[in-house]
Amino acid sequence: MAAVVASVVTAVPGTAHAADNLPPEQPLVQDLRTNSEPCATGDAPAYVATEPFVTAVLRDPVEDNQPSEANMVSGEFEAWWTDASGAEQRRTYASSYPLPSGTAQRWQLPPDVPADTVVSWHVRANDGTAVSAWSSEGAGAACRFVIDRVSPNAPVVTSEEYPADQYRDGVGVYGSFTVDSPSPDVVAYEYGFVGGPYGTARPAGPGGGATIRFLPQRNGPDYLTVRAIDRAGRSSTSVYHHFFVNAGRAPVAH
């Protein structure tokens, strides 16, 4: 009687479980997002205002398609950091159901993720039979972020041409307004004058001040509203710089 030999294939990351199934593709770093921002790697983590949601586009090979078969994959996410005692902490999440290949899958990080700590995360795809390599393996990289729960300090506004609560000439005369927050992580100042213009002024580097130019078009009271924005997207309270414009002359180009 002929002997029957059965072979057993064990599923390991990045390998097929059976001869008729190819493992999912390794997720690409460029297909990963922390909130809506691209995956930040290495020594430049993303800064976020609260626990972020992370997304990944997961794919199964086109060659794995079969007639009348839906190419479905689910995501397995993992995040980790070192706590204050030096111990490594890990949190994991698996998609509750698979989605079509090429679909973005999402995980909302839990509320116990600490602030002011570098947190890393990666993801792999699972087609129900085999799993891909982690997105951090090989030529890949782990995504990194830091939660910043502290809003920046409000900026200070000064102007030589239009100091606070004083009348100065005037309509058609350009003025410069210097805005500066004492917070070291401010990356932008959002501002607006009565009736406009409105805009964003950016310092040369984090924590620096910026200059806003303004050409009054009418005489009388006016004010500038400014708030500071930090690298996590947090906003300071708004400050108001009230000033008064005398009747002047035709605009002077500077």
mmCIF file of C-alpha atoms in Angstrom:
data_model
loop_
_atom_site.group_PDB
_atom_site.id
_atom_site.type_symbol
_atom_site.label_atom_id
_atom_site.label_comp_id
_atom_site.label_asym_id
_atom_site.label_seq_id
_atom_site.Cartn_x
_atom_site.Cartn_y
_atom_site.Cartn_z
ATOM 1 C CA MET A 1 0.000 0.000 0.000
ATOM 2 C CA ALA A 2 1.383 3.342 -0.991
ATOM 3 C CA ALA A 3 2.341 5.573 1.848
ATOM 4 C CA VAL A 4 0.593 8.893 2.119
ATOM 5 C CA VAL A 5 2.793 11.734 3.296
ATOM 6 C CA ALA A 6 1.170 14.880 4.622
ATOM 7 C CA SER A 7 3.090 18.107 4.846
ATOM 8 C CA VAL A 8 2.336 20.779 7.409
ATOM 9 C CA VAL A 9 2.955 24.429 6.639
ATOM 10 C CA THR A 10 3.348 26.683 9.656
ATOM 11 C CA ALA A 11 2.388 30.340 9.316
ATOM 12 C CA VAL A 12 5.169 32.757 10.177
ATOM 13 C CA PRO A 13 5.310 36.477 9.468
ATOM 14 C CA GLY A 14 5.777 37.225 5.791
ATOM 15 C CA THR A 15 5.326 33.628 4.608
ATOM 16 C CA ALA A 16 2.430 31.752 3.044
ATOM 17 C CA HIS A 17 0.384 29.357 5.148
ATOM 18 C CA ALA A 18 -0.705 27.267 2.210
ATOM 19 C CA ALA A 19 0.420 26.787 -1.352
ATOM 20 C CA ASP A 20 -2.614 28.651 -2.733
ATOM 21 C CA ASN A 21 -2.236 31.739 -0.504
ATOM 22 C CA LEU A 22 0.302 34.545 -0.601
ATOM 23 C CA PRO A 23 0.959 36.541 2.571
ATOM 24 C CA PRO A 24 -0.159 40.185 2.735
ATOM 25 C CA GLU A 25 2.312 42.857 1.690
ATOM 26 C CA GLN A 26 4.430 44.584 4.324
ATOM 27 C CA PRO A 27 2.793 47.964 5.121
ATOM 28 C CA LEU A 28 4.808 50.863 3.695
ATOM 29 C CA VAL A 29 5.911 53.767 5.874
ATOM 30 C CA GLN A 30 4.518 56.226 3.313
ATOM 31 C CA ASP A 31 1.081 54.638 3.772
ATOM 32 C CA LEU A 32 1.027 55.262 7.534
ATOM 33 C CA ARG A 33 -0.408 58.335 9.301
ATOM 34 C CA THR A 34 -0.472 59.674 12.848
ATOM 35 C CA ASN A 35 -3.700 61.645 12.903
ATOM 36 C CA SER A 36 -3.597 63.135 9.400
ATOM 37 C CA GLU A 37 0.171 63.666 9.330
ATOM 38 C CA PRO A 38 2.725 61.398 7.605
ATOM 39 C CA CYS A 39 4.525 58.843 9.754
ATOM 40 C CA ALA A 40 7.391 60.545 11.617
ATOM 41 C CA THR A 41 10.425 58.353 12.219
ATOM 42 C CA GLY A 42 13.817 58.548 13.884
ATOM 43 C CA ASP A 43 14.717 61.534 16.042
ATOM 44 C CA ALA A 44 11.913 63.767 14.758
ATOM 45 C CA PRO A 45 8.635 62.453 16.289
ATOM 46 C CA ALA A 46 5.297 64.055 15.504
ATOM 47 C CA TYR A 47 3.750 66.195 18.248
ATOM 48 C CA VAL A 48 0.034 65.758 18.922
ATOM 49 C CA ALA A 49 -2.391 67.443 21.310
ATOM 50 C CA THR A 50 -4.014 64.252 22.635
ATOM 51 C CA GLU A 51 -4.076 60.500 22.058
ATOM 52 C CA PRO A 52 -3.947 60.224 18.261
ATOM 53 C CA PHE A 53 -5.615 57.876 15.861
ATOM 54 C CA VAL A 54 -3.206 56.045 13.567
ATOM 55 C CA THR A 55 -4.047 54.740 10.114
ATOM 56 C CA ALA A 56 -2.439 52.318 7.693
ATOM 57 C CA VAL A 57 -3.254 51.278 4.127
ATOM 58 C CA LEU A 58 -3.014 47.473 4.101
ATOM 59 C CA ARG A 59 -2.724 45.342 0.986
ATOM 60 C CA ASP A 60 -2.860 41.731 -0.131
ATOM 61 C CA PRO A 61 -0.958 40.819 -3.329
ATOM 62 C CA VAL A 62 -2.877 41.223 -6.584
ATOM 63 C CA GLU A 63 -1.517 37.808 -7.583
ATOM 64 C CA ASP A 64 -3.470 36.339 -4.676
ATOM 65 C CA ASN A 65 -6.798 37.251 -6.252
ATOM 66 C CA GLN A 66 -9.078 34.364 -7.130
ATOM 67 C CA PRO A 67 -12.271 34.440 -9.232
ATOM 68 C CA SER A 68 -15.210 35.719 -7.167
ATOM 69 C CA GLU A 69 -12.884 36.172 -4.177
ATOM 70 C CA ALA A 70 -12.740 39.378 -2.133
ATOM 71 C CA ASN A 71 -9.174 40.206 -1.163
ATOM 72 C CA MET A 72 -9.686 41.050 2.512
ATOM 73 C CA VAL A 73 -7.143 41.977 5.176
ATOM 74 C CA SER A 74 -7.299 43.144 8.776
ATOM 75 C CA GLY A 75 -4.794 45.180 10.743
ATOM 76 C CA GLU A 76 -2.744 44.315 13.818
ATOM 77 C CA PHE A 77 -1.392 47.462 15.499
ATOM 78 C CA GLU A 78 1.097 47.755 18.327
ATOM 79 C CA ALA A 79 2.377 50.790 20.268
ATOM 80 C CA TRP A 80 5.110 50.898 22.904
ATOM 81 C CA TRP A 81 7.052 53.295 25.122
ATOM 82 C CA THR A 82 9.276 53.353 28.202
ATOM 83 C CA ASP A 83 7.536 54.526 31.373
ATOM 84 C CA ALA A 84 8.959 56.646 34.197
ATOM 85 C CA SER A 85 10.328 53.565 35.985
ATOM 86 C CA GLY A 86 12.193 52.401 32.872
ATOM 87 C CA ALA A 87 9.784 49.550 32.088
ATOM 88 C CA GLU A 88 8.527 49.020 28.559
ATOM 89 C CA GLN A 89 4.782 49.383 28.070
ATOM 90 C CA ARG A 90 2.895 47.937 25.084
ATOM 91 C CA ARG A 91 -0.643 48.288 23.795
ATOM 92 C CA THR A 92 -2.108 46.250 20.947
ATOM 93 C CA TYR A 93 -5.170 46.388 18.738
ATOM 94 C CA ALA A 94 -6.557 44.073 16.062
ATOM 95 C CA SER A 95 -9.231 45.121 13.576
ATOM 96 C CA SER A 96 -12.623 43.719 14.527
ATOM 97 C CA TYR A 97 -13.290 42.714 10.923
ATOM 98 C CA PRO A 98 -11.289 42.612 7.654
ATOM 99 C CA LEU A 99 -11.568 45.251 4.941
ATOM 100 C CA PRO A 100 -10.806 45.128 1.217
ATOM 101 C CA SER A 101 -7.150 45.259 0.240
ATOM 102 C CA GLY A 102 -5.938 48.847 -0.231
ATOM 103 C CA THR A 103 -8.289 50.270 2.405
ATOM 104 C CA ALA A 104 -7.008 52.500 5.225
ATOM 105 C CA GLN A 105 -7.515 50.920 8.652
ATOM 106 C CA ARG A 106 -7.525 52.901 11.874
ATOM 107 C CA TRP A 107 -6.744 52.597 15.588
ATOM 108 C CA GLN A 108 -7.584 55.209 18.224
ATOM 109 C CA LEU A 109 -4.820 55.025 20.834
ATOM 110 C CA PRO A 110 -6.077 54.400 24.404
ATOM 111 C CA PRO A 111 -6.282 57.179 27.014
ATOM 112 C CA ASP A 112 -3.501 55.739 29.181
ATOM 113 C CA VAL A 113 -0.795 56.675 26.660
ATOM 114 C CA PRO A 114 1.373 59.175 28.589
ATOM 115 C CA ALA A 115 2.217 62.750 27.629
ATOM 116 C CA ASP A 116 5.768 64.047 27.107
ATOM 117 C CA THR A 117 6.973 60.550 26.178
ATOM 118 C CA VAL A 118 8.142 59.234 22.817
ATOM 119 C CA VAL A 119 5.666 56.564 21.714
ATOM 120 C CA SER A 120 6.421 54.220 18.781
ATOM 121 C CA TRP A 121 3.933 52.219 16.736
ATOM 122 C CA HIS A 122 3.878 49.787 13.842
ATOM 123 C CA VAL A 123 1.336 47.615 12.055
ATOM 124 C CA ARG A 124 1.069 44.414 10.058
ATOM 125 C CA ALA A 125 -1.622 42.938 7.817
ATOM 126 C CA ASN A 126 -3.451 39.659 8.380
ATOM 127 C CA ASP A 127 -5.439 37.913 5.625
ATOM 128 C CA GLY A 128 -6.829 35.257 7.974
ATOM 129 C CA THR A 129 -4.229 32.712 6.923
ATOM 130 C CA ALA A 130 -0.909 34.526 6.960
ATOM 131 C CA VAL A 131 0.491 37.782 8.281
ATOM 132 C CA SER A 132 2.827 40.303 6.714
ATOM 133 C CA ALA A 133 6.060 41.599 8.158
ATOM 134 C CA TRP A 134 5.692 44.475 10.606
ATOM 135 C CA SER A 135 5.924 47.920 9.009
ATOM 136 C CA SER A 136 9.058 48.551 11.101
ATOM 137 C CA GLU A 137 10.966 45.504 9.830
ATOM 138 C CA GLY A 138 13.711 45.503 7.205
ATOM 139 C CA ALA A 139 13.737 48.755 5.233
ATOM 140 C CA GLY A 140 10.689 49.954 7.177
ATOM 141 C CA ALA A 141 10.597 52.044 10.356
ATOM 142 C CA ALA A 142 8.461 52.585 13.435
ATOM 143 C CA CYS A 143 6.324 55.736 13.512
ATOM 144 C CA ARG A 144 6.852 57.951 16.558
ATOM 145 C CA PHE A 145 4.887 60.679 18.332
ATOM 146 C CA VAL A 146 4.793 62.717 21.554
ATOM 147 C CA ILE A 147 1.594 63.909 23.232
ATOM 148 C CA ASP A 148 1.762 67.549 24.371
ATOM 149 C CA ARG A 149 -1.153 68.431 26.656
ATOM 150 C CA VAL A 150 0.052 71.964 27.520
ATOM 151 C CA SER A 151 -1.110 74.941 25.477
ATOM 152 C CA PRO A 152 1.412 77.700 24.687
ATOM 153 C CA ASN A 153 1.517 81.016 26.495
ATOM 154 C CA ALA A 154 -0.233 83.933 24.838
ATOM 155 C CA PRO A 155 1.992 86.172 22.721
ATOM 156 C CA VAL A 156 3.054 89.721 23.528
ATOM 157 C CA VAL A 157 2.336 92.311 20.810
ATOM 158 C CA THR A 158 4.362 95.488 20.309
ATOM 159 C CA SER A 159 4.461 98.105 17.545
ATOM 160 C CA GLU A 160 6.573 101.228 17.130
ATOM 161 C CA GLU A 161 4.243 102.748 14.532
ATOM 162 C CA TYR A 162 0.976 101.811 16.273
ATOM 163 C CA PRO A 163 1.552 101.363 20.018
ATOM 164 C CA ALA A 164 -1.307 100.190 22.197
ATOM 165 C CA ASP A 165 -4.096 102.639 23.027
ATOM 166 C CA GLN A 166 -2.541 105.605 21.210
ATOM 167 C CA TYR A 167 -3.448 107.651 18.126
ATOM 168 C CA ARG A 168 -0.780 107.608 15.440
ATOM 169 C CA ASP A 169 -0.490 108.580 11.773
ATOM 170 C CA GLY A 170 -2.122 107.133 10.024
ATOM 171 C CA VAL A 171 -4.202 105.950 7.075
ATOM 172 C CA GLY A 172 -1.847 104.873 4.270
ATOM 173 C CA VAL A 173 1.155 104.421 6.604
ATOM 174 C CA TYR A 174 2.447 100.894 7.023
ATOM 175 C CA GLY A 175 3.025 99.584 10.516
ATOM 176 C CA SER A 176 4.915 96.561 11.855
ATOM 177 C CA PHE A 177 3.593 94.498 14.752
ATOM 178 C CA THR A 178 5.995 92.159 16.543
ATOM 179 C CA VAL A 179 4.386 89.109 18.147
ATOM 180 C CA ASP A 180 6.299 86.808 20.471
ATOM 181 C CA SER A 181 5.264 84.031 22.861
ATOM 182 C CA PRO A 182 7.563 82.903 25.690
ATOM 183 C CA SER A 183 6.728 79.266 24.937
ATOM 184 C CA PRO A 184 9.652 77.461 23.246
ATOM 185 C CA ASP A 185 7.562 75.293 20.912
ATOM 186 C CA VAL A 186 5.479 77.931 19.114
ATOM 187 C CA VAL A 187 5.596 77.489 15.333
ATOM 188 C CA ALA A 188 2.925 79.955 14.137
ATOM 189 C CA TYR A 189 0.875 83.003 15.056
ATOM 190 C CA GLU A 190 -2.664 83.296 13.718
ATOM 191 C CA TYR A 191 -3.842 86.893 13.480
ATOM 192 C CA GLY A 192 -6.543 89.203 12.207
ATOM 193 C CA PHE A 193 -7.376 92.905 12.049
ATOM 194 C CA VAL A 194 -10.896 94.368 12.150
ATOM 195 C CA GLY A 195 -12.281 93.692 8.680
ATOM 196 C CA GLY A 196 -9.061 91.925 7.667
ATOM 197 C CA PRO A 197 -6.547 90.988 6.619
ATOM 198 C CA TYR A 198 -6.288 87.649 8.392
ATOM 199 C CA GLY A 199 -3.334 85.324 8.189
ATOM 200 C CA THR A 200 -0.603 83.249 9.775
ATOM 201 C CA ALA A 201 2.876 84.523 10.600
ATOM 202 C CA ARG A 202 5.632 81.984 11.155
ATOM 203 C CA PRO A 203 8.812 82.497 13.181
ATOM 204 C CA ALA A 204 12.207 81.579 11.757
ATOM 205 C CA GLY A 205 12.372 78.707 14.241
ATOM 206 C CA PRO A 206 10.317 77.163 17.072
ATOM 207 C CA GLY A 207 9.768 79.580 19.937
ATOM 208 C CA GLY A 208 10.710 82.664 17.932
ATOM 209 C CA GLY A 209 8.808 85.849 17.300
ATOM 210 C CA ALA A 210 7.346 87.067 14.013
ATOM 211 C CA THR A 211 6.486 90.392 12.362
ATOM 212 C CA ILE A 212 3.085 91.282 10.901
ATOM 213 C CA ARG A 213 2.839 94.180 8.429
ATOM 214 C CA PHE A 214 -0.368 96.204 8.213
ATOM 215 C CA LEU A 215 -1.587 99.127 6.082
ATOM 216 C CA PRO A 216 -4.527 100.993 7.680
ATOM 217 C CA GLN A 217 -7.275 101.836 5.196
ATOM 218 C CA ARG A 218 -9.464 103.945 7.505
ATOM 219 C CA ASN A 219 -9.014 106.182 10.510
ATOM 220 C CA GLY A 220 -10.355 105.519 13.978
ATOM 221 C CA PRO A 221 -10.049 102.660 16.461
ATOM 222 C CA ASP A 222 -8.693 99.298 15.321
ATOM 223 C CA TYR A 223 -7.212 96.228 16.913
ATOM 224 C CA LEU A 224 -5.071 93.202 16.133
ATOM 225 C CA THR A 225 -6.032 89.771 17.483
ATOM 226 C CA VAL A 226 -3.270 87.165 17.796
ATOM 227 C CA ARG A 227 -2.913 83.675 19.205
ATOM 228 C CA ALA A 228 0.123 81.383 19.318
ATOM 229 C CA ILE A 229 0.072 77.835 17.883
ATOM 230 C CA ASP A 230 2.539 75.208 19.072
ATOM 231 C CA ARG A 231 3.958 72.205 17.197
ATOM 232 C CA ALA A 232 1.199 69.949 18.559
ATOM 233 C CA GLY A 233 -1.446 72.284 17.122
ATOM 234 C CA ARG A 234 -2.470 73.632 20.509
ATOM 235 C CA SER A 235 -3.540 77.256 20.697
ATOM 236 C CA SER A 236 -2.926 79.939 23.297
ATOM 237 C CA THR A 237 -5.612 82.342 24.419
ATOM 238 C CA SER A 238 -6.074 85.289 22.069
ATOM 239 C CA VAL A 239 -4.598 88.690 22.860
ATOM 240 C CA TYR A 240 -5.894 92.038 21.569
ATOM 241 C CA HIS A 241 -3.693 94.979 20.643
ATOM 242 C CA HIS A 242 -5.949 98.061 20.471
ATOM 243 C CA PHE A 243 -4.667 101.104 18.613
ATOM 244 C CA PHE A 244 -5.989 104.252 16.926
ATOM 245 C CA VAL A 245 -5.328 105.491 13.402
ATOM 246 C CA ASN A 246 -5.290 109.183 12.472
ATOM 247 C CA ALA A 247 -6.485 110.408 9.105
ATOM 248 C CA GLY A 248 -3.408 110.213 6.925
ATOM 249 C CA ARG A 249 -2.406 110.224 3.310
ATOM 250 C CA ALA A 250 -2.279 107.996 0.247
ATOM 251 C CA PRO A 251 -0.592 104.650 0.865
ATOM 252 C CA VAL A 252 3.195 104.773 1.211
ATOM 253 C CA ALA A 253 4.958 101.787 -0.348
ATOM 254 C CA HIS A 254 7.629 100.099 1.776
#
